[in-house]
């Protein structure tokens, strides 16, 4: 028995846009944190190493933020791809989201 596939295209476009926006925000956060880290490292001698410790913490979480940003942008692209496949009648795109 064939299963019917339905997609609320306008809603999915909103979801894709939200993922893209969140990815862009995370990119901006990563760039800002990187700049803050550099400033803290440069001024570490003034604070007897306290800012160096904060910079090390930022440097530790920065890769995770970058990975999350890349994943959000990837999901946005995947959703757009599924929308295009659905519009074109190619239901193989729905397999990307199959459990």
Tab-separated table of N, CA, C and O in Angstrom:
chain	number	residue	atom	x	y	z
A	1	UNK	N	0.838	-1.171	0.000
A	1	UNK	CA	0.000	0.000	0.000
A	1	UNK	C	0.894	1.249	0.000
A	1	UNK	O	1.802	1.380	0.802
A	2	UNK	N	0.626	2.138	-0.897
A	2	UNK	CA	1.418	3.361	-1.019
A	2	UNK	C	1.029	4.355	0.073
A	2	UNK	O	-0.138	4.498	0.414
A	3	UNK	N	2.045	5.022	0.593
A	3	UNK	CA	1.796	6.056	1.594
A	3	UNK	C	1.790	7.410	0.913
A	3	UNK	O	2.606	7.686	0.035
A	4	UNK	N	0.864	8.239	1.344
A	4	UNK	CA	0.794	9.588	0.792
A	4	UNK	C	1.748	10.485	1.561
A	4	UNK	O	1.831	10.431	2.784
A	5	UNK	N	2.482	11.295	0.829
A	5	UNK	CA	3.420	12.233	1.432
A	5	UNK	C	2.863	13.627	1.247
A	5	UNK	O	2.475	14.020	0.158
A	6	UNK	N	2.807	14.378	2.343
A	6	UNK	CA	2.322	15.752	2.284
A	6	UNK	C	3.323	16.654	2.976
A	6	UNK	O	3.870	16.318	4.015
A	7	UNK	N	3.557	17.806	2.382
A	7	UNK	CA	4.457	18.789	2.971
A	7	UNK	C	3.793	20.158	2.888
A	7	UNK	O	3.342	20.567	1.822
A	8	UNK	N	3.736	20.833	4.006
A	8	UNK	CA	3.265	22.216	4.043
A	8	UNK	C	4.450	23.084	3.629
A	8	UNK	O	5.281	23.480	4.455
A	9	UNK	N	4.545	23.354	2.331
A	9	UNK	CA	5.720	24.011	1.772
A	9	UNK	C	5.991	25.376	2.402
A	9	UNK	O	7.135	25.642	2.792
A	10	UNK	N	5.007	26.262	2.544
A	10	UNK	CA	5.318	27.555	3.172
A	10	UNK	C	5.856	27.409	4.596
A	10	UNK	O	6.778	28.126	4.988
A	11	UNK	N	5.313	26.473	5.356
A	11	UNK	CA	5.787	26.262	6.725
A	11	UNK	C	7.214	25.734	6.721
A	11	UNK	O	8.053	26.157	7.526
A	12	UNK	N	7.502	24.819	5.819
A	12	UNK	CA	8.853	24.267	5.739
A	12	UNK	C	9.859	25.318	5.264
A	12	UNK	O	11.015	25.300	5.687
A	13	UNK	N	9.430	26.224	4.409
A	13	UNK	CA	10.309	27.324	4.004
A	13	UNK	C	10.631	28.215	5.202
A	13	UNK	O	11.762	28.688	5.346
A	14	UNK	N	9.636	28.429	6.073
A	14	UNK	CA	9.877	29.196	7.304
A	14	UNK	C	10.868	28.468	8.206
A	14	UNK	O	11.763	29.101	8.787
A	15	UNK	N	10.712	27.165	8.332
A	15	UNK	CA	11.627	26.376	9.161
A	15	UNK	C	13.046	26.464	8.606
A	15	UNK	O	14.010	26.664	9.350
A	16	UNK	N	13.179	26.330	7.298
A	16	UNK	CA	14.485	26.423	6.663
A	16	UNK	C	15.110	27.791	6.902
A	16	UNK	O	16.299	27.901	7.221
A	17	UNK	N	14.297	28.826	6.764
A	17	UNK	CA	14.798	30.182	6.989
A	17	UNK	C	15.237	30.364	8.444
A	17	UNK	O	16.256	30.995	8.720
A	18	UNK	N	14.487	29.775	9.368
A	18	UNK	CA	14.849	29.861	10.794
A	18	UNK	C	16.186	29.179	11.062
A	18	UNK	O	17.024	29.719	11.792
A	19	UNK	N	16.384	28.001	10.485
A	19	UNK	CA	17.667	27.322	10.646
A	19	UNK	C	18.798	28.168	10.060
A	19	UNK	O	19.871	28.285	10.657
A	20	UNK	N	18.573	28.737	8.891
A	20	UNK	CA	19.591	29.572	8.264
A	20	UNK	C	19.918	30.798	9.102
A	20	UNK	O	21.089	31.154	9.278
A	21	UNK	N	18.882	31.430	9.646
A	21	UNK	CA	19.090	32.604	10.488
A	21	UNK	C	19.860	32.228	11.745
A	21	UNK	O	20.795	32.932	12.148
A	22	UNK	N	19.497	31.109	12.362
A	22	UNK	CA	20.189	30.668	13.561
A	22	UNK	C	21.648	30.344	13.257
A	22	UNK	O	22.545	30.660	14.046
A	23	UNK	N	21.887	29.743	12.104
A	23	UNK	CA	23.263	29.470	11.684
A	23	UNK	C	24.055	30.745	11.505
A	23	UNK	O	25.217	30.837	11.917
A	24	UNK	N	23.439	31.767	10.903
A	24	UNK	CA	24.108	33.057	10.721
A	24	UNK	C	24.406	33.722	12.059
A	24	UNK	O	25.466	34.317	12.249
A	25	UNK	N	23.466	33.623	12.992
A	25	UNK	CA	23.675	34.196	14.329
A	25	UNK	C	24.837	33.489	15.023
A	25	UNK	O	25.703	34.137	15.616
A	26	UNK	N	24.884	32.166	14.934
A	26	UNK	CA	25.981	31.426	15.550
A	26	UNK	C	27.323	31.767	14.906
A	26	UNK	O	28.342	31.835	15.596
A	27	UNK	N	27.331	31.993	13.585
A	27	UNK	CA	28.555	32.443	12.912
A	27	UNK	C	29.023	33.776	13.480
A	27	UNK	O	30.218	33.976	13.741
A	28	UNK	N	28.087	34.702	13.652
A	28	UNK	CA	28.427	36.013	14.205
A	28	UNK	C	28.930	35.890	15.641
A	28	UNK	O	29.893	36.564	16.027
A	29	UNK	N	28.299	35.025	16.426
A	29	UNK	CA	28.743	34.806	17.812
A	29	UNK	C	30.163	34.247	17.819
A	29	UNK	O	31.013	34.681	18.612
A	30	UNK	N	30.442	33.301	16.939
A	30	UNK	CA	31.779	32.706	16.868
A	30	UNK	C	32.826	33.761	16.513
A	30	UNK	O	33.901	33.807	17.123
A	31	UNK	N	32.515	34.612	15.548
A	31	UNK	CA	33.468	35.664	15.163
A	31	UNK	C	33.696	36.645	16.302
A	31	UNK	O	34.829	37.072	16.559
A	32	UNK	N	32.635	36.998	17.014
A	32	UNK	CA	32.753	37.916	18.137
A	32	UNK	C	33.575	37.293	19.260
A	32	UNK	O	34.457	37.946	19.829
A	33	UNK	N	33.294	36.042	19.583
A	33	UNK	CA	34.048	35.362	20.630
A	33	UNK	C	35.520	35.220	20.276
A	33	UNK	O	36.394	35.328	21.142
A	34	UNK	N	35.791	34.993	19.003
A	34	UNK	CA	37.182	34.893	18.567
A	34	UNK	C	37.904	36.223	18.786
A	34	UNK	O	39.037	36.252	19.275
A	35	UNK	N	37.238	37.326	18.460
A	35	UNK	CA	37.840	38.645	18.675
A	35	UNK	C	38.033	38.920	20.166
A	35	UNK	O	39.080	39.431	20.578
A	36	UNK	N	37.042	38.567	20.969
A	36	UNK	CA	37.153	38.764	22.420
A	36	UNK	C	38.312	37.937	22.979
A	36	UNK	O	39.080	38.414	23.824
A	37	UNK	N	38.447	36.720	22.496
A	37	UNK	CA	39.532	35.857	22.944
A	37	UNK	C	40.888	36.474	22.632
A	37	UNK	O	41.793	36.464	23.482
A	38	UNK	N	41.047	37.024	21.449
A	38	UNK	CA	42.323	37.646	21.078
A	38	UNK	C	42.631	38.856	21.968
A	38	UNK	O	43.768	39.044	22.401
A	39	UNK	N	41.610	39.649	22.251
A	39	UNK	CA	41.816	40.813	23.118
A	39	UNK	C	42.199	40.357	24.526
A	39	UNK	O	43.105	40.928	25.156
A	40	UNK	N	41.536	39.326	25.014
A	40	UNK	CA	41.855	38.823	26.353
A	40	UNK	C	43.270	38.269	26.435
A	40	UNK	O	43.963	38.454	27.436
A	41	UNK	N	43.697	37.591	25.397
A	41	UNK	CA	45.064	37.062	25.384
A	41	UNK	C	46.075	38.205	25.357
A	41	UNK	O	47.121	38.138	26.011
A	42	UNK	N	45.749	39.255	24.619
A	42	UNK	CA	46.665	40.391	24.515
A	42	UNK	C	46.774	41.162	25.830
A	42	UNK	O	47.813	41.747	26.124
A	43	UNK	N	45.706	41.153	26.618
A	43	UNK	CA	45.714	41.908	27.875
A	43	UNK	C	45.915	41.019	29.095
A	43	UNK	O	45.738	41.472	30.228
A	44	UNK	N	46.297	39.774	28.887
A	44	UNK	CA	46.446	38.830	30.001
A	44	UNK	C	47.505	39.276	30.999
A	44	UNK	O	47.372	39.040	32.192
A	45	UNK	N	48.529	39.957	30.542
A	45	UNK	CA	49.590	40.386	31.454
A	45	UNK	C	49.096	41.438	32.445
A	45	UNK	O	49.636	41.557	33.548
A	46	UNK	N	48.043	42.181	32.081
A	46	UNK	CA	47.492	43.188	32.990
A	46	UNK	C	46.705	42.562	34.143
A	46	UNK	O	46.661	43.100	35.243
A	47	UNK	N	46.090	41.445	33.886
A	47	UNK	CA	45.213	40.828	34.885
A	47	UNK	C	45.870	39.638	35.571
A	47	UNK	O	45.193	38.869	36.240
A	48	UNK	N	47.155	39.492	35.385
A	48	UNK	CA	47.894	38.378	35.990
A	48	UNK	C	47.321	37.022	35.584
A	48	UNK	O	47.265	36.097	36.382
A	49	UNK	N	46.856	36.905	34.369
A	49	UNK	CA	46.425	35.631	33.810
A	49	UNK	C	44.935	35.344	33.879
A	49	UNK	O	44.483	34.350	33.321
A	50	UNK	N	44.156	36.179	34.551
A	50	UNK	CA	42.716	35.912	34.659
A	50	UNK	C	42.046	35.957	33.289
A	50	UNK	O	41.200	35.110	32.981
A	51	UNK	N	42.411	36.931	32.475
A	51	UNK	CA	41.798	37.000	31.142
A	51	UNK	C	42.311	35.880	30.248
A	51	UNK	O	41.602	35.444	29.345
A	52	UNK	N	43.507	35.398	30.504
A	52	UNK	CA	44.018	34.254	29.731
A	52	UNK	C	43.179	33.017	30.006
A	52	UNK	O	42.908	32.232	29.091
A	53	UNK	N	42.757	32.850	31.244
A	53	UNK	CA	41.898	31.711	31.579
A	53	UNK	C	40.541	31.845	30.883
A	53	UNK	O	40.002	30.855	30.377
A	54	UNK	N	40.002	33.042	30.846
A	54	UNK	CA	38.727	33.253	30.153
A	54	UNK	C	38.896	33.018	28.652
A	54	UNK	O	38.018	32.442	28.003
A	55	UNK	N	40.027	33.457	28.103
A	55	UNK	CA	40.296	33.234	26.681
A	55	UNK	C	40.404	31.743	26.380
A	55	UNK	O	39.924	31.273	25.342
A	56	UNK	N	41.015	30.998	27.281
A	56	UNK	CA	41.130	29.545	27.086
A	56	UNK	C	39.753	28.894	27.090
A	56	UNK	O	39.492	27.967	26.301
A	57	UNK	N	38.861	29.376	27.960
A	57	UNK	CA	37.497	28.850	27.981
A	57	UNK	C	36.790	29.149	26.663
A	57	UNK	O	36.141	28.270	26.081
A	58	UNK	N	36.918	30.372	26.187
A	58	UNK	CA	36.295	30.745	24.905
A	58	UNK	C	36.858	29.886	23.780
A	58	UNK	O	36.111	29.382	22.931
A	59	UNK	N	38.177	29.707	23.774
A	59	UNK	CA	38.801	28.890	22.728
A	59	UNK	C	38.313	27.444	22.774
A	59	UNK	O	38.275	26.767	21.754
A	60	UNK	N	37.943	27.001	23.968
A	60	UNK	CA	37.460	25.620	24.101
A	60	UNK	C	36.040	25.451	23.551
A	60	UNK	O	35.708	24.416	22.980
A	61	UNK	N	35.167	26.451	23.727
A	61	UNK	CA	33.783	26.308	23.255
A	61	UNK	C	33.601	26.779	21.815
A	61	UNK	O	32.606	26.432	21.179
A	62	UNK	N	34.556	27.539	21.302
A	62	UNK	CA	34.437	28.089	19.947
A	62	UNK	C	34.236	27.031	18.864
A	62	UNK	O	33.360	27.197	18.003
A	63	UNK	N	34.970	25.912	18.869
A	63	UNK	CA	34.725	24.893	17.829
A	63	UNK	C	33.309	24.325	17.870
A	63	UNK	O	32.733	24.023	16.816
A	64	UNK	N	32.749	24.189	19.062
A	64	UNK	CA	31.373	23.683	19.171
A	64	UNK	C	30.380	24.660	18.566
A	64	UNK	O	29.402	24.248	17.918
A	65	UNK	N	30.595	25.930	18.776
A	65	UNK	CA	29.705	26.946	18.204
A	65	UNK	C	29.812	26.929	16.683
A	65	UNK	O	28.807	26.998	15.981
A	66	UNK	N	31.032	26.824	16.184
A	66	UNK	CA	31.219	26.767	14.720
A	66	UNK	C	30.551	25.527	14.123
A	66	UNK	O	29.946	25.592	13.057
A	67	UNK	N	30.683	24.394	14.813
A	67	UNK	CA	30.047	23.155	14.329
A	67	UNK	C	28.532	23.287	14.326
A	67	UNK	O	27.863	22.850	13.388
A	68	UNK	N	27.987	23.889	15.379
A	68	UNK	CA	26.538	24.079	15.452
A	68	UNK	C	26.057	25.001	14.336
A	68	UNK	O	25.015	24.747	13.719
A	69	UNK	N	26.819	26.053	14.051
A	69	UNK	CA	26.456	26.971	12.963
A	69	UNK	C	26.454	26.246	11.620
A	69	UNK	O	25.524	26.393	10.817
A	70	UNK	N	27.478	25.437	11.395
A	70	UNK	CA	27.548	24.684	10.137
A	70	UNK	C	26.388	23.700	10.027
A	70	UNK	O	25.808	23.530	8.946
A	71	UNK	N	26.017	23.067	11.141
A	71	UNK	CA	24.917	22.107	11.126
A	71	UNK	C	23.590	22.805	10.829
A	71	UNK	O	22.761	22.286	10.081
A	72	UNK	N	23.381	23.988	11.416
A	72	UNK	CA	22.147	24.739	11.155
A	72	UNK	C	22.050	25.110	9.676
A	72	UNK	O	20.987	24.974	9.062
A	73	UNK	N	23.153	25.558	9.104
A	73	UNK	CA	23.147	25.907	7.677
A	73	UNK	C	22.946	24.672	6.807
A	73	UNK	O	22.263	24.729	5.786
A	74	UNK	N	23.522	23.546	7.230
A	74	UNK	CA	23.330	22.296	6.485
A	74	UNK	C	21.867	21.858	6.531
A	74	UNK	O	21.301	21.464	5.503
A	75	UNK	N	21.249	21.938	7.701
A	75	UNK	CA	19.834	21.565	7.820
A	75	UNK	C	18.951	22.470	6.969
A	75	UNK	O	17.999	22.010	6.341
A	76	UNK	N	19.271	23.755	6.955
A	76	UNK	CA	18.513	24.684	6.115
A	76	UNK	C	18.584	24.261	4.647
A	76	UNK	O	17.562	24.210	3.952
A	77	UNK	N	19.783	23.929	4.193
A	77	UNK	CA	19.949	23.477	2.816
A	77	UNK	C	19.245	22.158	2.539
A	77	UNK	O	18.667	21.961	1.459
A	78	UNK	N	19.286	21.246	3.505
A	78	UNK	CA	18.606	19.958	3.335
A	78	UNK	C	17.098	20.142	3.206
A	78	UNK	O	16.441	19.468	2.405
A	79	UNK	N	16.547	21.043	4.005
A	79	UNK	CA	15.102	21.290	3.931
A	79	UNK	C	14.739	21.899	2.582
A	79	UNK	O	13.748	21.504	1.959
A	80	UNK	N	15.541	22.847	2.117
A	80	UNK	CA	15.296	23.444	0.786
A	80	UNK	C	15.367	22.358	-0.284
A	80	UNK	O	14.543	22.328	-1.208
A	81	UNK	N	16.335	21.456	-0.164
A	81	UNK	CA	16.445	20.350	-1.120
A	81	UNK	C	15.222	19.457	-1.102
A	81	UNK	O	14.735	19.021	-2.154
A	82	UNK	N	14.705	19.178	0.089
A	82	UNK	CA	13.506	18.344	0.202
A	82	UNK	C	12.287	19.050	-0.381
A	82	UNK	O	11.446	18.413	-1.024
A	83	UNK	N	12.201	20.348	-0.187
A	83	UNK	CA	11.090	21.123	-0.764
A	83	UNK	C	11.141	21.053	-2.286
A	83	UNK	O	10.125	20.805	-2.944
A	84	UNK	N	12.334	21.257	-2.838
A	84	UNK	CA	12.477	21.198	-4.301
A	84	UNK	C	12.124	19.808	-4.833
A	84	UNK	O	11.450	19.680	-5.847
A	85	UNK	N	12.588	18.782	-4.116
A	85	UNK	CA	12.276	17.411	-4.545
A	85	UNK	C	10.774	17.153	-4.473
A	85	UNK	O	10.208	16.512	-5.361
A	86	UNK	N	10.137	17.655	-3.439
A	86	UNK	CA	8.695	17.475	-3.291
A	86	UNK	C	7.945	18.201	-4.398
A	86	UNK	O	7.016	17.656	-4.990
A	87	UNK	N	8.366	19.424	-4.682
A	87	UNK	CA	7.718	20.190	-5.756
A	87	UNK	C	7.893	19.518	-7.103
A	87	UNK	O	7.009	19.549	-7.947
A	88	UNK	N	9.060	18.931	-7.316
A	88	UNK	CA	9.341	18.281	-8.599
A	88	UNK	C	8.740	16.890	-8.691
A	88	UNK	O	8.855	16.233	-9.711
A	89	UNK	N	8.142	16.439	-7.606
A	89	UNK	CA	7.521	15.121	-7.621
A	89	UNK	C	8.487	13.995	-7.351
A	89	UNK	O	8.149	12.827	-7.503
A	90	UNK	N	9.694	14.331	-6.949
A	90	UNK	CA	10.694	13.313	-6.633
A	90	UNK	C	10.620	13.010	-5.150
A	90	UNK	O	11.149	13.732	-4.329
A	91	UNK	N	9.970	11.924	-4.802
A	91	UNK	CA	9.761	11.607	-3.400
A	91	UNK	C	11.000	10.982	-2.753
A	91	UNK	O	11.004	10.709	-1.571
A	92	UNK	N	12.034	10.806	-3.518
A	92	UNK	CA	13.255	10.256	-2.920
A	92	UNK	C	13.862	11.252	-1.937
A	92	UNK	O	14.587	10.866	-1.019
A	93	UNK	N	13.568	12.517	-2.097
A	93	UNK	CA	14.057	13.522	-1.150
A	93	UNK	C	13.488	13.328	0.233
A	93	UNK	O	14.107	13.698	1.227
A	94	UNK	N	12.316	12.732	0.327
A	94	UNK	CA	11.703	12.507	1.636
A	94	UNK	C	12.502	11.461	2.422
A	94	UNK	O	12.389	11.396	3.643
A	95	UNK	N	13.309	10.643	1.731
A	95	UNK	CA	14.093	9.628	2.416
A	95	UNK	C	15.191	10.241	3.291
A	95	UNK	O	15.701	9.599	4.183
A	96	UNK	N	15.536	11.505	3.038
A	96	UNK	CA	16.540	12.180	3.870
A	96	UNK	C	16.051	12.311	5.304
A	96	UNK	O	16.836	12.379	6.236
A	97	UNK	N	14.741	12.387	5.470
A	97	UNK	CA	14.176	12.623	6.787
A	97	UNK	C	13.507	11.372	7.355
A	97	UNK	O	12.851	11.437	8.378
A	98	UNK	N	13.676	10.241	6.671
A	98	UNK	CA	13.083	8.992	7.158
A	98	UNK	C	13.882	8.496	8.354
A	98	UNK	O	15.090	8.627	8.396
A	99	UNK	N	13.186	7.975	9.317
A	99	UNK	CA	13.822	7.501	10.558
A	99	UNK	C	14.607	6.311	10.324
A	99	UNK	O	15.554	5.832	10.528
